[in-house]
Short mmCIF file of C-alpha atoms in Angstrom, two decimals:
data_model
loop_
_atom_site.label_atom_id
_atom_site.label_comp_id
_atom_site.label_asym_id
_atom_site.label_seq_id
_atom_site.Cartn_x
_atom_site.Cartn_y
_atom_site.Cartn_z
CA UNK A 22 0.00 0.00 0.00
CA UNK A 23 2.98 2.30 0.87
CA UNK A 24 4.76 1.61 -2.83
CA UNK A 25 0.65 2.61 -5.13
CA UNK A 26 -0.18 5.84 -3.11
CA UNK A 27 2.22 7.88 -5.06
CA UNK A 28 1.88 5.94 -8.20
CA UNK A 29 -2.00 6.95 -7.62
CA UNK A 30 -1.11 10.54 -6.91
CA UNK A 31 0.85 11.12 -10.47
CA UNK A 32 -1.63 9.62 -12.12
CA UNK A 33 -3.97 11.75 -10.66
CA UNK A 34 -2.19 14.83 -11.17
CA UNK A 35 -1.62 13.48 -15.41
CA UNK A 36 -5.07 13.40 -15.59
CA UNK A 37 -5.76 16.94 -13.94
CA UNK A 38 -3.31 18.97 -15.40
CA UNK A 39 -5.37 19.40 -18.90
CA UNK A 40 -8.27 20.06 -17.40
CA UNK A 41 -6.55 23.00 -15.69
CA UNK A 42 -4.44 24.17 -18.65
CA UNK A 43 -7.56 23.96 -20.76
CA UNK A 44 -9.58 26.64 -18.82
CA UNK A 45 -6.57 28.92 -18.35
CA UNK A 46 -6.27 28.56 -21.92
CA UNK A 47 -9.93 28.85 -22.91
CA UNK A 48 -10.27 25.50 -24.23
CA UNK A 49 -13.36 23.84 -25.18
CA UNK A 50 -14.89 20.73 -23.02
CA UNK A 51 -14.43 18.28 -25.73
CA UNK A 52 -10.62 19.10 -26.16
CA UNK A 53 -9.06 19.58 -22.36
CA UNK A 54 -11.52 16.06 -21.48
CA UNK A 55 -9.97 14.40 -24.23
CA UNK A 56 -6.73 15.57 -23.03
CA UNK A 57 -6.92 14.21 -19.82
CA UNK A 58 -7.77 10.66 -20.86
CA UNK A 59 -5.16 10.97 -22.53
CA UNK A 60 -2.74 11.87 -20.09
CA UNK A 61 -4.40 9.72 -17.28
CA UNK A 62 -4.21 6.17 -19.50
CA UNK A 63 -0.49 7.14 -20.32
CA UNK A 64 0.71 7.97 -16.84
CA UNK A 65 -1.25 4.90 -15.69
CA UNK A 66 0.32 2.72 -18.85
CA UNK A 67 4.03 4.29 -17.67
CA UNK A 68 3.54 2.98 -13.71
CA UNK A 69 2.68 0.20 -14.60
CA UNK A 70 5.45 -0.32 -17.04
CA UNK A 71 8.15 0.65 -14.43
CA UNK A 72 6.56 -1.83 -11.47
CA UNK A 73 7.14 -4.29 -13.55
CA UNK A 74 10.08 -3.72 -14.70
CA UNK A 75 11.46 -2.93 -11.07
CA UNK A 76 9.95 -6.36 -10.15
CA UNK A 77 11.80 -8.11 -13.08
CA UNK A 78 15.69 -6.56 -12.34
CA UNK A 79 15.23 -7.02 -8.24
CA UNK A 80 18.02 -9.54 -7.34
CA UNK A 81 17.15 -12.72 -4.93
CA UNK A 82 19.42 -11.71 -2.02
CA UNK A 83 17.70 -7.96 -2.06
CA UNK A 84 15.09 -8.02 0.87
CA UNK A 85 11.60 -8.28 0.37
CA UNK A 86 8.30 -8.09 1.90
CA UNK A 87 8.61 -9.85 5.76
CA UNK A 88 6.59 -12.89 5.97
CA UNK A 89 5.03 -13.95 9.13
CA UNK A 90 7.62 -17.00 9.96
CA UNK A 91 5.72 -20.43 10.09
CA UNK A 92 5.81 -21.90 13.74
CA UNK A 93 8.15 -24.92 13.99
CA UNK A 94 6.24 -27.91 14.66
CA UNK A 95 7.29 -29.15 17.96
CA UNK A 96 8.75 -32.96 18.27
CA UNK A 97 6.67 -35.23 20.66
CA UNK A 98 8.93 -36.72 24.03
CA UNK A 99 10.47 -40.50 23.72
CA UNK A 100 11.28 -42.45 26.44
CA UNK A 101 13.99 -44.90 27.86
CA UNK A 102 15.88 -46.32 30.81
CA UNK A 103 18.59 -45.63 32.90
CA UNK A 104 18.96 -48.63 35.52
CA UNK A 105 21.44 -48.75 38.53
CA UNK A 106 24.19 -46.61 36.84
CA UNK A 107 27.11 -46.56 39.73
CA UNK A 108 28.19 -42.86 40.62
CA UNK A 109 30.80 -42.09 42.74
CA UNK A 110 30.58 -40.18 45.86
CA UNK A 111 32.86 -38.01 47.56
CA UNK A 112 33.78 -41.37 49.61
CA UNK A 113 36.28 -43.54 47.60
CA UNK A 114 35.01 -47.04 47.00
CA UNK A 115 30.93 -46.15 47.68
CA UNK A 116 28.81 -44.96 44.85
CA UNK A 117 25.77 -44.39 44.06
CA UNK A 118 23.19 -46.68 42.16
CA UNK A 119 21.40 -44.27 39.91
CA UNK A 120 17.84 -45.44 37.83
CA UNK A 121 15.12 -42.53 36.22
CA UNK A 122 12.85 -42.96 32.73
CA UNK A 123 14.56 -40.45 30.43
CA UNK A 124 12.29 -38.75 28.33
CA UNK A 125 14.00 -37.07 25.01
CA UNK A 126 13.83 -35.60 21.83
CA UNK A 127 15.13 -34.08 18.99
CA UNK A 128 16.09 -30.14 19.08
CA UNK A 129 14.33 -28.11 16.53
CA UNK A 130 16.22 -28.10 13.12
CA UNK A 131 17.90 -31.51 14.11
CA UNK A 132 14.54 -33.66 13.61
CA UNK A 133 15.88 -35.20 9.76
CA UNK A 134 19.15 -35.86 12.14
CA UNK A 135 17.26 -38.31 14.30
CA UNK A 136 18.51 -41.79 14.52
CA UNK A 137 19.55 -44.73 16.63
CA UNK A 138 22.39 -42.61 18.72
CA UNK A 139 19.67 -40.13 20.10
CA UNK A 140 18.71 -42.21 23.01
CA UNK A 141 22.54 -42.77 23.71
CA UNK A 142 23.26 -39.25 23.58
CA UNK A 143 20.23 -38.62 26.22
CA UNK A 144 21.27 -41.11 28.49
CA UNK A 145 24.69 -39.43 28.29
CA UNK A 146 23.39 -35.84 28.88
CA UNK A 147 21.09 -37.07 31.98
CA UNK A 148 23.97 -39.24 33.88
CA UNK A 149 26.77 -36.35 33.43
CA UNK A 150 24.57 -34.17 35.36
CA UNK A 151 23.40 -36.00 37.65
CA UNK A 152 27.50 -36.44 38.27
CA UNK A 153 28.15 -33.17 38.94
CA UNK A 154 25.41 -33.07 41.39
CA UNK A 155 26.25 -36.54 43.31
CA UNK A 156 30.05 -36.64 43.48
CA UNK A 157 30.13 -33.68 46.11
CA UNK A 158 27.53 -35.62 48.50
CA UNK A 159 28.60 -38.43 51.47
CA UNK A 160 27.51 -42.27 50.93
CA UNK A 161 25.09 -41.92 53.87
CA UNK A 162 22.76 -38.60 52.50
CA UNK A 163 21.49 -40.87 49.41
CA UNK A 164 18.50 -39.76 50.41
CA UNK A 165 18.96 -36.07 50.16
CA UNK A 166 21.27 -36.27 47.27
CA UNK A 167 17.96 -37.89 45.46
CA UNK A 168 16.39 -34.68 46.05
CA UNK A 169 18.78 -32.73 44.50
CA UNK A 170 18.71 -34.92 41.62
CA UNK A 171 14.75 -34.16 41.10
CA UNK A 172 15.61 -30.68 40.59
CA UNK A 173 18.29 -30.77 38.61
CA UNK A 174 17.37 -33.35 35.98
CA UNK A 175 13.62 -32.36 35.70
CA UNK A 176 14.48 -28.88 33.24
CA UNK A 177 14.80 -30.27 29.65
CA UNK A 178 18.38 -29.38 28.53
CA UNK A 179 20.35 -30.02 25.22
CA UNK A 180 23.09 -32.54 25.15
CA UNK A 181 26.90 -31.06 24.27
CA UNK A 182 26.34 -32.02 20.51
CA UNK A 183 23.21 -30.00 20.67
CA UNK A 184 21.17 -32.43 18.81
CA UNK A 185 18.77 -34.01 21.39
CA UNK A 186 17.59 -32.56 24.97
CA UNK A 187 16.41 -34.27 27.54
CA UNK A 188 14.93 -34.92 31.34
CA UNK A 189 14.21 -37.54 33.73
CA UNK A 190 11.38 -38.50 36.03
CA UNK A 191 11.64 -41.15 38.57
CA UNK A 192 14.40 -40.54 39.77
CA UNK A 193 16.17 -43.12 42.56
CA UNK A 194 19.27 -43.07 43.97
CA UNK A 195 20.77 -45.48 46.76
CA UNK A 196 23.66 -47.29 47.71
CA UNK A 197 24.37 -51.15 47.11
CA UNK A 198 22.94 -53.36 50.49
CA UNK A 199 26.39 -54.53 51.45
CA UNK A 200 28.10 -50.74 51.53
CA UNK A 201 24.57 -49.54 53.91
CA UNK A 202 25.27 -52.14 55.96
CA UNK A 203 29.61 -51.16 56.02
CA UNK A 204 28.17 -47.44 57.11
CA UNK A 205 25.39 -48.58 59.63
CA UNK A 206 28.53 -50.26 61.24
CA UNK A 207 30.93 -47.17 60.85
CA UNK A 208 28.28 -45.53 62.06
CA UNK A 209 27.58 -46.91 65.56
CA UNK A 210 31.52 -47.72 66.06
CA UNK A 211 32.09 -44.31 65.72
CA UNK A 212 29.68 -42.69 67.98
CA UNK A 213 31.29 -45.52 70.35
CA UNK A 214 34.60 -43.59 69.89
CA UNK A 215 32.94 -40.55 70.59
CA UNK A 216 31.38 -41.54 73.92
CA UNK A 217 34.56 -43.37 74.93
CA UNK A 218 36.73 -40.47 73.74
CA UNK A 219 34.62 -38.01 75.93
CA UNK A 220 34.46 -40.52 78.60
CA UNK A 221 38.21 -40.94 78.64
CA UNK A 222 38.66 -37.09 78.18
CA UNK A 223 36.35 -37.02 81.24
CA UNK A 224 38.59 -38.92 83.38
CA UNK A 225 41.49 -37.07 82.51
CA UNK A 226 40.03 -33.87 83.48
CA UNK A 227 39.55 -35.88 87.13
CA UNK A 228 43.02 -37.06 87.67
CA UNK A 229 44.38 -33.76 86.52
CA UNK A 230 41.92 -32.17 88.85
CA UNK A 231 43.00 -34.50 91.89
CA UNK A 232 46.43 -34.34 90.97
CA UNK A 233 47.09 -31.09 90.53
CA UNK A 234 44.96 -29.30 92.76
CA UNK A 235 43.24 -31.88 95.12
CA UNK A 236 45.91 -33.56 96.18
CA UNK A 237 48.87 -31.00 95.34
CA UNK A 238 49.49 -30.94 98.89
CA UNK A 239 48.14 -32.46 102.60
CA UNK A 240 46.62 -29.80 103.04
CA UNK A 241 44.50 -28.60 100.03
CA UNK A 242 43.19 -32.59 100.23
CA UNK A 243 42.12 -31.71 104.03
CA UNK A 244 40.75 -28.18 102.44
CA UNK A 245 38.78 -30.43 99.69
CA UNK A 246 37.79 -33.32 101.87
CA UNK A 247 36.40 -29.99 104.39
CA UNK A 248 34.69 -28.62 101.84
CA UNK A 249 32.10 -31.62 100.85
CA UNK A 250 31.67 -32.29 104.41
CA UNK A 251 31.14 -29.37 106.01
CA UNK A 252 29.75 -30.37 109.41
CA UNK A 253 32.16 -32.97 109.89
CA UNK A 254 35.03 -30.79 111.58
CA UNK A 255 35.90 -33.31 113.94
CA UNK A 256 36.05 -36.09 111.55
CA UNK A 257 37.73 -33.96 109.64
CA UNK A 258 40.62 -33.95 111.99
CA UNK A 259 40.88 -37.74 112.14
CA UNK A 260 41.13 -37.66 107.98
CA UNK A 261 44.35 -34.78 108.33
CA UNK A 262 46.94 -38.69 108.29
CA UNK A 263 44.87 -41.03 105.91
CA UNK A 264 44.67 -38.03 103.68
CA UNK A 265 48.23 -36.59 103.95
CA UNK A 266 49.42 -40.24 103.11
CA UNK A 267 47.38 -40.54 99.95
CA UNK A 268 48.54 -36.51 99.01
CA UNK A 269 51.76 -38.27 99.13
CA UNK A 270 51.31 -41.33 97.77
CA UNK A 271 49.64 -39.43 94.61
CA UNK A 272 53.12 -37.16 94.78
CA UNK A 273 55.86 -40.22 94.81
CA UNK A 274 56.97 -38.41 98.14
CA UNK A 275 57.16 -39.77 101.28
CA UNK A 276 54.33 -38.72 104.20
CA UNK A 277 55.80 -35.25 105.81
CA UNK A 278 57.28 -35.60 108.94
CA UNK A 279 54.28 -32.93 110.15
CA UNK A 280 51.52 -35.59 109.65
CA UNK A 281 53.31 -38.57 110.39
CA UNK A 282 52.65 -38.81 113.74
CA UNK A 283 48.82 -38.89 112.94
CA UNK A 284 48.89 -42.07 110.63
CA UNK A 285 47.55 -45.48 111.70
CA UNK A 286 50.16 -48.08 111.80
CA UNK A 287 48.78 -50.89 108.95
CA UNK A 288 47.08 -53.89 109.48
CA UNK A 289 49.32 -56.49 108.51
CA UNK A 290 52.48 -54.64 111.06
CA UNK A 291 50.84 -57.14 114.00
CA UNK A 292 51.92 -60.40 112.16
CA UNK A 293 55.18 -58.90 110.42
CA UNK A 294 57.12 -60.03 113.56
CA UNK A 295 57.29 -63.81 111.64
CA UNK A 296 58.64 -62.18 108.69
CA UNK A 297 61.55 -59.63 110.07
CA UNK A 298 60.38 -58.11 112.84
CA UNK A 299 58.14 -54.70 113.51
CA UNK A 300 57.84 -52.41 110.39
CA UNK A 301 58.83 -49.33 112.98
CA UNK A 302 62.16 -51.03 113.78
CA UNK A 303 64.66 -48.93 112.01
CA UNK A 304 67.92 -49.99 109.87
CA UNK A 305 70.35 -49.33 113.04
CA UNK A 306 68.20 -51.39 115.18
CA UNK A 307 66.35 -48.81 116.89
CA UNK A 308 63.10 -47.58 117.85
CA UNK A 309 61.11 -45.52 115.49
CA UNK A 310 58.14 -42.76 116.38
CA UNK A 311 55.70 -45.50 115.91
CA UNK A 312 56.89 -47.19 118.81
CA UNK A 313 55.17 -44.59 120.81
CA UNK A 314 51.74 -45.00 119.13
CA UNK A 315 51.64 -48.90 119.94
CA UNK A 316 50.05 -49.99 122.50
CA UNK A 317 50.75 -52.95 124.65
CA UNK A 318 48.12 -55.51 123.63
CA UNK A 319 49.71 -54.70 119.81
CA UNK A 320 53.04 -55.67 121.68
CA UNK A 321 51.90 -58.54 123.07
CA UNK A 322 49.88 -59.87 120.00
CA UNK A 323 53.16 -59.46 118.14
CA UNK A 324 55.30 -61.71 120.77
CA UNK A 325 52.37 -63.96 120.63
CA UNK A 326 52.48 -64.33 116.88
CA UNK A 327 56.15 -64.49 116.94
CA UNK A 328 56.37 -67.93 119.24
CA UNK A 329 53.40 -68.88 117.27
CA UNK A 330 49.84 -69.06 119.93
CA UNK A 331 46.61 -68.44 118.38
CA UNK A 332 43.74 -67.14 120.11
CA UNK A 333 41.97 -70.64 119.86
CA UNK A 334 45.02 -72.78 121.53
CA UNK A 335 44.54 -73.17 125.16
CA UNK A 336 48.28 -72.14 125.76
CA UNK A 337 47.45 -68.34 124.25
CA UNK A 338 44.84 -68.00 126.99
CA UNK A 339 47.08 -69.68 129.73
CA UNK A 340 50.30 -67.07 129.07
CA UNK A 341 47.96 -64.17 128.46
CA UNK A 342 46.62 -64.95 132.02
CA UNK A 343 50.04 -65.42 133.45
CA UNK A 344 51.36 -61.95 132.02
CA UNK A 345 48.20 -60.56 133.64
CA UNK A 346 48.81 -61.38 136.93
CA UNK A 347 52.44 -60.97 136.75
CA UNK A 348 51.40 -57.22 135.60
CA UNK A 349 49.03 -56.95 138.57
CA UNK A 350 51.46 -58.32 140.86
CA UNK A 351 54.01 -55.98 140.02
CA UNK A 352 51.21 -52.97 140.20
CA UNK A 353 50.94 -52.42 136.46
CA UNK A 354 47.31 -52.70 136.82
CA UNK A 355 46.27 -50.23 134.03
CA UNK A 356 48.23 -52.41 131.56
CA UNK A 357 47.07 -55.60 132.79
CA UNK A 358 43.42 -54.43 132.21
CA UNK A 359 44.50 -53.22 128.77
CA UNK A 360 45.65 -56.83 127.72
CA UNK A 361 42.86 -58.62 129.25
CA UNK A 362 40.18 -56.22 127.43
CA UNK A 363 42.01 -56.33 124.63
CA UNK A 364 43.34 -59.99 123.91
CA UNK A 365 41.09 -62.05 126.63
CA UNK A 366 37.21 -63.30 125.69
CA UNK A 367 34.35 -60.77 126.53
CA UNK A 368 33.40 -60.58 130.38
CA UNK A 369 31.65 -63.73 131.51
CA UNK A 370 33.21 -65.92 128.53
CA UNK A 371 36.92 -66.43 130.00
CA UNK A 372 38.34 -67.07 133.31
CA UNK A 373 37.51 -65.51 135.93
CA UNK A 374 39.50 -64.62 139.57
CA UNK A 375 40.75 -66.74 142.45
CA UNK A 376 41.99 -70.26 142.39
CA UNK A 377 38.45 -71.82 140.88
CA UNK A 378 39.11 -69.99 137.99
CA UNK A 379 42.36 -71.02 136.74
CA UNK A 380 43.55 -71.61 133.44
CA UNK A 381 44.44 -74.88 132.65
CA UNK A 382 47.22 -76.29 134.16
CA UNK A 383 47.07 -73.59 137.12
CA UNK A 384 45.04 -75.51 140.05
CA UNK A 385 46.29 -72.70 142.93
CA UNK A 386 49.82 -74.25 142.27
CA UNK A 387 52.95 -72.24 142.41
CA UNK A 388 54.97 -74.72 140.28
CA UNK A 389 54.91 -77.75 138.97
#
């Protein structure tokens, strides 16, 4: 419409201009009308020689007229398989088992290209990205990875040769039965570790705490020991030489000489006498400070260990009874009541005074 209006307008103007001339001029009807058919069917017969012959010289690669493009006809989807395709994960020796339905087709201006590698090439496209998606992820989050994989693979992309693109749907991903069952184990042995490893980091934290500030010193374990019992003051004081020997037991040092007159002489010092002698004999054969905290029932129970009487032979109960008297005879009756409470058989179960209660072997006699 653009290229006839001004084809139109000249031959409108052709076919005026007699007309006009004719009554400047004074011309009659007949002659300027007849001159303006004239003029009109020539310009006409002159644009419509030179559209034609512009039409004839145009050249093919001169632009014409824009078309309204066609719409490409769109390819329909095709289908296939990808089953248990094994993709590492960022854990060397445990992949993946990947399976989805692939669905595929040809990318527009490839359809005539179409053949038996298109299915190949989708299968291709679909398992190198789900790759890059998988090999970042640990064995155990199969699960999650699998989610990631749903996203990913569901947005139709071209391959690399650009000829088909593709998607998946159905997407599964897990691990071989043998490998879940290798990290179900790893699993529990290392939260194990973990509880041991706190557990031993635990005790640690105890002996370094008892060591080095508990029992530093006899003292700070008195101060300690004080401190969880607080209404205990006078026990308290009977703890100052058990506690002072463990301080210095937990040192390597030997009990200071200020606490060592507060410790308990063992146990087993009463029978020691039948392997060596006293433990508070010292190296030059003399007495040691312990001497003083024995008493004389652990005296005599030593002697009577050393000749070897029991409490259950007769002749224990006969020389107890002689030392005894000979104590009471000589005055020494605070010592004699000390060895007869302490070694003899409860009031009413031994021997009692005077002649009709003698040991046996003493009927009142003075010798034999």
């Amino acid at each position: 419409m653009k290229h006839r209006a001004p084809s139109l307008l000249f031959v409108a103007l052709c076919g005026v201009a007699p007309a006009v001339l004719g009554n400047l001029l004074h011309w009659s009807a007949w002659l300027w009308g007849f001159m303006s058919m004239v003029t009109t069917s020539g310009s006409l017969l002159l644009v419509m020689t030179v559209r034609s012959g512009g039409q004839a010289s145009a050249g093919p690669h001169e632009p014409r007229e824009a078309e309204p493009p066609v719409p490409p006809t769109e390819q329909p989807y095709q289908e296939t398989r990808v089953i248990d395709a094994a993709l590492p994960s960022s854990a060397d020796g445990y992949d993946f088992l990947f399976s989805a339905t692939v669905w595929w087709r040809p990318v527009t201006g490839h359809a005539d290209r179409t053949d038996g590698a298109s299915p190949a090439l989708a299968v291709s496209s679909l398992v190198s990205r789900a790759l890059e998606v998988v090999r970042h992820e640990e064995p155990g989050r199969a699960s999650f990875a699998r989610y990631l994989l749903d996203g990913e693979l569901s947005v139709p992309l071209p391959d690399r040769s650009g000829r088909v693109e593709a998607m998946a749907a159905d997407v599964t991903l897990a691990l071989a039965p043998a490998d879940r069952e290798r990290l179900r184990k790893l699993k529990d042995l290392r939260k194990d570790e973990e509880v041991w490893e706190y557990e031993r980091q635990h005790e640690r934290n105890k002996r370094r705490y008892l060591g080095d500030d508990v029992l530093k010193s006899a003292g700070s374990a008195v101060v300690w020991w004080l401190a969880r019992h607080e209404n205990e003051i006078e026990k308290a004081v009977d703890m100052i030489g058990p506690l002072a020997q463990i301080a210095a037991a937990a040192n390597d040092e030997e009990v200071p000489e200020l606490f060592r007159h507060l410790l308990v002489p063992p146990v087993g010092a009463r029978s020691e006498a039948t392997t060596g002698g006293p433990m508070w004999i010292g190296q030059e054969g003399g007495m040691s400070d312990r001497e003083e905290e024995v008493g004389v029932p652990d005296r005599m129970l030593l002697l009577l260990s050393a000749v070897g009487l029991k409490p259950d032979m007769d002749e224990y109960t006969v020389f107890v009874h002689r030392v005894v008297r000979s104590l009471e005879t000589a005055g020494l009756v605070e010592a004699a009541e000390e060895i007869r409470r302490t070694l003899l058989l409860a009031p009413g179960e031994g021997y009692g005074e005077g002649p009709e209660c003698d040991p046996p072997g003493e009927e009142g006699t003075t010798g034999p």
